[in-house]
Coordinates of N, CA and C and ligand atoms in Angstrom, one line a residue:
X1 N 96.7 157.8 15.9 CA 97.3 157.7 17.2 C 96.6 159.0 18.1
X2 N 96.1 158.8 19.1 CA 95.5 159.8 19.9 C 96.2 160.0 21.3
X3 N 96.4 161.0 21.6 CA 97.4 161.1 22.9 C 96.4 160.7 24.1
X4 N 97.1 160.1 24.9 CA 96.2 159.6 26.2 C 96.1 161.0 27.0
X5 N 94.9 160.8 27.7 CA 94.6 161.9 28.7 C 95.5 162.2 29.6
X6 N 96.2 161.2 30.0 CA 97.5 161.5 31.1 C 98.5 161.4 30.1
X7 N 99.5 162.4 30.0 CA 100.5 162.5 29.1 C 101.6 161.4 29.4
X8 N 101.6 161.0 30.8 CA 102.6 159.8 30.9 C 102.3 158.3 30.5
X9 N 101.0 158.4 30.1 CA 100.6 157.0 29.5 C 100.7 157.1 28.0
X10 N 100.9 155.9 27.4 CA 100.8 155.5 25.9 C 99.9 156.2 25.2
X11 N 100.2 156.7 24.1 CA 99.1 157.2 23.1 C 98.2 156.0 22.9
X12 N 96.9 156.4 22.3 CA 96.0 155.3 21.9 C 96.0 155.0 20.4
X13 N 96.1 153.6 20.0 CA 96.2 153.7 18.6 C 94.8 153.3 18.2
X14 N 94.2 154.1 17.1 CA 92.8 153.6 16.5 C 93.1 153.1 15.2
X15 N 92.7 152.0 15.0 CA 92.8 151.5 13.4 C 92.1 152.1 12.6
X16 N 92.6 152.0 11.4 CA 91.7 152.7 10.2 C 90.3 152.2 10.1
X17 N 89.3 152.9 10.0 CA 87.8 152.6 9.7 C 87.2 152.1 11.0
X18 N 87.6 152.4 12.0 CA 87.0 152.1 13.3 C 86.1 153.1 13.5
X19 N 84.9 152.6 13.8 CA 83.7 153.6 14.5 C 84.0 153.8 16.0
X20 N 83.9 155.2 16.2 CA 84.4 155.5 17.7 C 83.0 156.3 18.1
X21 N 82.3 155.5 19.0 CA 81.0 156.3 19.5 C 81.4 156.8 21.0
X22 N 80.4 157.9 21.3 CA 80.7 158.3 22.5 C 79.3 158.7 23.2
X23 N 78.9 159.1 24.4 CA 77.9 159.5 24.8 C 78.0 160.7 25.3
X24 N 77.3 161.8 24.7 CA 77.4 163.3 25.2 C 76.7 163.4 26.4
X25 N 75.5 162.6 26.7 CA 74.7 162.5 28.0 C 75.9 162.3 28.9
X26 N 76.6 161.1 28.9 CA 77.2 160.7 30.0 C 78.5 161.5 30.0
X27 N 79.0 162.0 29.0 CA 80.2 162.8 29.4 C 79.9 164.2 30.0
X28 N 78.6 164.6 29.8 CA 78.1 166.0 30.5 C 77.9 165.7 32.1
X29 N 78.1 164.4 32.5 CA 77.7 164.1 33.7 C 79.0 163.6 34.6
X30 N 80.0 163.7 33.8 CA 81.3 162.9 34.4 C 82.0 163.7 35.5
X31 N 81.8 163.2 36.6 CA 82.6 164.1 37.7 C 83.9 164.6 37.5
X32 N 84.7 163.7 37.0 CA 86.2 163.9 36.7 C 86.4 165.2 35.8
X33 N 85.3 165.3 34.9 CA 85.4 166.3 33.9 C 84.8 167.6 34.5
X34 N 83.5 167.5 35.1 CA 82.7 168.6 35.5 C 82.7 169.0 37.2
X35 N 83.3 168.2 37.9 CA 83.6 168.5 39.4 C 82.3 167.6 40.1
X36 N 82.7 167.4 41.2 CA 81.7 166.2 42.0 C 80.2 166.7 41.9
X37 N 79.8 167.8 41.7 CA 78.3 168.2 41.6 C 77.9 167.9 40.2
X38 N 78.6 167.0 39.3 CA 78.4 167.2 38.0 C 76.7 166.8 37.6
X39 N 76.2 165.8 38.4 CA 74.7 165.5 38.3 C 73.8 166.8 38.4
X40 N 74.2 167.7 39.2 CA 73.1 168.8 39.7 C 73.0 169.8 38.5
X41 N 71.5 170.1 38.4 CA 71.2 171.1 37.3 C 71.7 172.3 37.9
X42 N 72.8 173.0 37.5 CA 73.1 174.3 38.2 C 73.9 175.0 37.1
X43 N 73.1 175.8 36.4 CA 73.6 176.7 35.3 C 74.6 177.8 35.8
X44 N 74.9 178.0 36.9 CA 75.8 178.8 37.5 C 77.1 178.3 37.3
X45 N 77.3 176.8 37.0 CA 78.6 176.4 36.6 C 79.3 177.0 35.5
X46 N 78.3 177.7 34.5 CA 78.7 178.5 33.3 C 79.4 179.8 33.7
X47 N 78.9 180.3 34.8 CA 79.2 181.8 35.2 C 80.2 181.8 36.5
X48 N 80.2 181.0 37.3 CA 81.4 181.3 38.5 C 82.8 180.6 38.3
X49 N 83.5 180.3 39.3 CA 84.8 180.0 39.2 C 85.0 178.7 38.4
X50 N 83.9 177.7 38.5 CA 83.9 176.4 37.8 C 84.0 176.6 36.3
X51 N 83.9 177.7 35.8 CA 84.0 178.0 34.4 C 85.2 177.9 34.0
X52 N 86.1 178.7 34.7 CA 87.5 178.7 34.4 C 88.3 177.7 34.8
X53 N 87.7 176.8 36.0 CA 88.3 175.7 36.2 C 88.1 174.3 35.5
X54 N 87.1 174.3 34.8 CA 86.8 173.2 33.9 C 86.5 173.0 32.8
X55 N 85.6 174.0 32.4 CA 85.1 174.3 30.7 C 86.1 174.8 30.1
X56 N 86.8 175.9 30.4 CA 87.7 177.0 29.7 C 89.0 176.2 29.2
X57 N 89.6 175.4 30.3 CA 91.0 174.7 29.8 C 90.4 173.5 28.7
X58 N 89.0 173.1 28.9 CA 88.8 171.8 28.1 C 87.5 172.1 27.4
X59 N 87.3 172.9 26.5 CA 86.0 173.3 25.9 C 85.4 172.0 25.4
X60 N 86.1 171.2 25.0 CA 85.2 169.8 24.2 C 84.6 168.9 25.4
X61 N 84.4 169.3 26.6 CA 83.6 168.5 27.5 C 82.3 169.0 27.2
X62 N 82.1 170.1 26.6 CA 80.6 170.4 26.5 C 80.4 170.3 25.1
X63 N 79.7 169.4 24.6 CA 79.3 169.1 23.1 C 77.9 169.0 22.9
X64 N 76.8 169.9 23.2 CA 75.6 169.4 22.8 C 75.5 170.1 21.4
X65 N 76.3 170.7 20.7 CA 76.4 171.1 19.4 C 77.4 170.5 18.7
X66 N 78.2 169.6 19.2 CA 79.4 169.0 18.9 C 80.5 170.3 18.7
X67 N 81.5 170.0 18.0 CA 82.5 171.1 17.8 C 83.4 170.8 16.4
X68 N 84.3 171.7 16.5 CA 85.3 171.4 15.2 C 84.4 172.1 13.9
X69 N 85.2 171.5 12.8 CA 84.7 172.3 11.6 C 82.9 172.1 11.2
X70 N 82.6 170.9 11.7 CA 81.2 170.6 11.5 C 80.3 170.7 12.8
X71 N 80.8 171.8 13.6 CA 79.7 172.4 14.6 C 78.2 172.7 14.1
X72 N 77.4 172.6 14.9 CA 75.9 172.9 14.6 C 75.8 174.3 14.0
X73 N 75.2 174.6 12.8 CA 75.3 176.0 12.2 C 74.2 176.8 12.9
X74 N 73.3 176.1 13.7 CA 72.2 176.8 14.2 C 72.5 177.2 15.9
X75 N 74.0 176.8 16.1 CA 74.2 177.1 17.7 C 73.7 178.5 18.1
X76 N 73.9 179.5 17.5 CA 73.6 180.8 18.2 C 72.4 181.1 17.9
X77 N 71.6 180.7 17.1 CA 70.2 180.8 16.8 C 69.6 180.1 17.7
X78 N 69.8 178.7 18.1 CA 69.3 177.9 19.1 C 69.5 178.7 20.4
X79 N 70.6 179.3 20.8 CA 70.7 179.9 22.1 C 69.7 181.1 22.3
X80 N 69.6 181.6 21.3 CA 69.0 183.0 21.0 C 67.4 182.7 21.2
X81 N 67.2 181.6 20.7 CA 65.5 181.1 20.7 C 65.1 180.7 22.0
X82 N 66.3 179.9 22.6 CA 66.1 179.4 24.2 C 65.8 180.6 24.9
X83 N 66.9 181.4 24.8 CA 66.8 182.5 26.1 C 65.4 183.4 25.8
X84 N 65.1 183.6 24.6 CA 63.8 184.4 24.2 C 62.6 183.7 24.8
X85 N 62.6 182.5 24.6 CA 61.4 181.6 25.2 C 61.5 181.5 26.6
X86 N 62.4 181.6 27.2 CA 62.5 181.5 28.6 C 62.2 182.7 29.4
X87 N 62.8 183.9 28.9 CA 62.7 185.2 29.4 C 61.2 185.5 29.3
X88 N 60.6 185.2 28.1 CA 59.1 185.4 27.9 C 58.1 184.6 28.8
X89 N 58.8 183.4 29.1 CA 57.9 182.5 30.1 C 58.1 183.0 31.6
X90 N 59.1 183.7 31.8 CA 59.3 184.0 33.1 C 58.5 185.5 33.7
X91 N 58.5 186.0 32.2 CA 57.6 187.3 32.3 C 56.3 187.2 32.4
X92 N 55.8 186.2 32.0 CA 54.4 186.0 31.8 C 53.9 185.2 33.1
X93 N 54.5 184.2 33.8 CA 54.1 183.5 34.8 C 54.8 183.7 36.0
X94 N 54.3 183.8 37.1 CA 54.9 184.2 38.3 C 55.4 182.9 39.0
X95 N 54.6 181.9 38.9 CA 54.8 180.6 39.6 C 54.6 179.3 38.6
X96 N 55.6 178.4 38.7 CA 55.6 177.3 37.7 C 55.7 176.2 38.9
X97 N 54.8 175.2 39.1 CA 55.1 174.2 40.0 C 54.7 172.7 39.1
X98 N 55.6 171.8 39.4 CA 55.5 170.3 38.9 C 54.2 169.8 39.2
X99 N 53.4 169.4 38.3 CA 52.2 168.6 39.0 C 52.2 167.2 38.5
X100 N 52.8 166.4 39.4 CA 53.1 164.9 38.9 C 51.8 164.1 38.7
X101 N 50.8 164.6 39.5 CA 49.6 164.1 39.3 C 48.9 163.9 38.0
X102 N 49.1 165.0 37.2 CA 48.6 165.3 35.7 C 49.6 164.3 34.8
X103 N 50.8 163.7 35.2 CA 51.5 163.1 34.4 C 50.7 161.5 33.9
X104 N 50.9 161.3 32.7 CA 50.3 160.0 32.4 C 51.1 159.0 33.3
X105 N 50.3 157.8 33.9 CA 50.9 157.1 34.7 C 52.1 156.2 33.9
X106 N 52.1 155.9 32.8 CA 53.1 155.1 32.0 C 54.2 156.0 31.7
X107 N 54.3 157.3 32.0 CA 55.3 158.0 31.7 C 56.0 158.6 33.0
X108 N 55.5 158.1 34.1 CA 56.1 158.6 35.7 C 57.3 157.9 35.7
X109 N 58.0 158.5 36.4 CA 59.5 157.7 36.8 C 59.2 156.3 37.7
X110 N 59.8 155.3 37.1 CA 59.5 153.8 37.7 C 59.5 153.9 39.2
X111 N 58.8 153.1 40.0 CA 59.1 153.1 41.5 C 60.2 152.9 41.9
X112 N 61.1 151.7 41.2 CA 62.2 151.3 41.6 C 63.3 152.3 41.6
X113 N 63.3 153.4 40.7 CA 64.1 154.4 40.8 C 64.5 154.9 42.0
X114 N 63.5 154.8 43.3 CA 63.8 155.6 44.4 C 64.7 154.9 45.3
X115 N 65.1 153.5 44.7 CA 66.2 152.8 45.6 C 67.6 152.9 44.5
X116 N 67.3 153.4 43.4 CA 68.7 153.6 42.6 C 69.7 154.6 43.1
X117 N 71.0 154.5 42.6 CA 72.0 155.3 43.2 C 72.0 156.5 42.6
X118 N 72.5 157.6 43.1 CA 72.8 158.9 42.7 C 71.6 159.5 42.1
X119 N 71.6 160.4 41.2 CA 70.6 161.4 40.9 C 69.2 160.6 40.7
X120 N 69.2 159.6 40.0 CA 68.1 158.8 39.5 C 67.1 158.8 40.7
X121 N 67.3 158.7 42.0 CA 66.5 158.4 43.1 C 66.0 159.6 43.6
X122 N 66.6 160.8 42.8 CA 65.9 162.1 43.3 C 64.8 162.7 42.0
X123 N 65.0 162.1 40.9 CA 64.2 162.5 39.9 C 63.0 162.6 40.2
X124 N 62.3 163.9 39.6 CA 60.6 163.9 39.8 C 60.1 163.9 38.5
X125 N 60.9 163.4 37.5 CA 60.1 163.2 36.1 C 60.9 162.4 35.5
X126 N 60.6 161.9 34.0 CA 61.6 160.7 33.5 C 62.1 161.2 32.3
X127 N 63.4 161.7 32.5 CA 64.2 162.4 31.3 C 64.4 161.5 30.5
X128 N 64.5 161.8 29.0 CA 64.8 161.0 28.1 C 66.0 161.8 27.2
X129 N 66.6 161.1 26.4 CA 67.9 161.8 25.6 C 67.4 161.4 24.2
X130 N 67.5 162.4 23.2 CA 67.5 162.1 21.9 C 68.5 163.1 21.4
X131 N 68.1 163.9 20.4 CA 69.4 164.9 20.2 C 69.4 166.1 21.2
X132 N 68.1 166.2 21.9 CA 68.2 167.1 23.3 C 67.4 166.2 24.0
X133 N 67.6 166.9 25.5 CA 66.9 166.2 26.3 C 65.6 166.5 26.5
X134 N 64.5 165.5 26.8 CA 63.2 165.8 27.2 C 62.5 165.1 28.1
X135 N 61.3 165.5 28.4 CA 60.7 164.9 29.6 C 59.6 163.9 29.0
X136 N 59.5 162.6 29.2 CA 58.9 161.5 28.5 C 57.2 161.8 29.0
X137 N 56.5 162.0 27.9 CA 55.1 162.2 28.2 C 54.8 163.9 28.1
X138 N 55.8 164.5 28.2 CA 56.0 166.0 28.6 C 56.1 166.2 29.9
X139 N 56.3 167.6 30.3 CA 56.6 168.1 31.6 C 55.3 168.9 32.1
X140 N 54.6 168.1 33.2 CA 53.1 168.8 33.4 C 53.4 169.6 34.5
X141 N 53.0 171.1 34.3 CA 53.2 172.0 35.3 C 51.9 172.7 35.5
X142 N 51.9 173.5 36.8 CA 50.7 174.4 37.1 C 51.6 175.7 36.8
X143 N 50.9 176.7 36.2 CA 51.3 178.0 36.0 C 50.4 179.2 36.6
X144 N 51.0 180.2 37.2 CA 50.1 181.2 37.7 C 50.4 182.5 36.7
X145 N 49.5 183.2 36.0 CA 49.8 184.4 35.2 C 50.3 185.2 36.1
X146 N 51.4 186.0 35.9 CA 51.7 187.2 36.5 C 51.0 188.4 36.5
X147 N 51.0 189.1 37.4 CA 50.1 190.6 37.3 C 50.8 191.3 36.3
X148 N 50.2 192.1 35.5 CA 50.8 192.9 34.5 C 51.7 192.2 33.4
X149 N 51.1 190.9 33.2 CA 51.9 190.2 32.3 C 51.8 190.6 30.9
Ligands
LIG1 C1 69.0 172.8 20.9 C2 69.2 172.9 19.3 C3 70.3 172.1 18.5 C4 71.1 171.2 18.8 C5 71.5 170.4 20.4 C6 71.9 171.0 17.8 C7 72.8 169.8 17.7 C8 73.6 169.9 16.5 C9 74.3 168.7 16.2 C10 75.0 167.8 17.5 C11 75.0 168.7 15.3 C12 75.9 167.8 14.5 C13 77.4 168.3 14.3 C14 78.2 167.3 13.7 O1 77.8 166.8 12.8 O2 79.4 167.1 14.0 C15 74.4 169.7 14.4 C16 74.4 169.8 13.1 C17 73.9 171.0 12.4 N1 73.0 172.0 12.8 FE1 72.1 171.7 14.8 N2 71.4 171.9 16.6 C18 70.4 172.5 17.3 C19 69.9 173.6 16.4 C20 69.8 173.7 15.3 C21 69.2 174.7 14.6 C22 67.9 175.7 15.1 C23 69.6 174.8 13.4 C24 69.2 175.7 12.2 C25 68.7 177.0 12.3 C26 70.5 174.0 13.2 C27 71.4 173.7 12.1 C28 72.3 172.6 12.0 C29 72.9 172.2 10.9 C30 72.9 173.1 9.4 C31 73.8 171.4 11.0 C32 74.9 170.6 10.0 C33 76.4 171.4 10.1 C34 77.4 170.5 9.1 O3 77.0 169.5 9.0 O4 78.1 171.2 8.7 N3 70.8 173.3 14.2 N4 73.3 170.3 15.3

């Protein structure tokens, strides 16, 4: 038995040996869990009042490394690696701009996306989801080396 999200509703019965799948990608974009701007890339949501409003009361809404006893053992290592890489990148280059013209045509976002609802119509590259998110065909950018890099 799983408790219903609304305590006034009946608990959910899950029969033995049932496979239960869920999409972390979709969960991380749910407006009811992350506030109406859930589709915006806004890392400040982990720093400002939204942190206390959404994530702290329900930590399981953020599961890139899963959670519980089988949580990813490399989580802290991965955070360290990512922050080191990002900081070195920003120290070395002063300006990074997207160059869609360098993107292979097969990996550009399809033209019909422009008419799609929500975030899809504004995408400037084609995101793909595996264990982590990535850009189909790579993310092609032009970078200017910073002075005193
Ligand atoms: C962005 C990078 C990474 C992501 C998103 C990620 C995500 C995950 C996820 C979702 C799991 C499955 C947890 C489960 O079965 O419930 C996992 C397991 C695991 N990860 Fe990672 N991981 C990352 C990087 C790393 C790194 C760098 C290491 C090692 C240095 C690592 C070591 C492990 C190990 C050993 C497990 C198995 C834990 C267990 O089954 O008890 N991961 N990871």
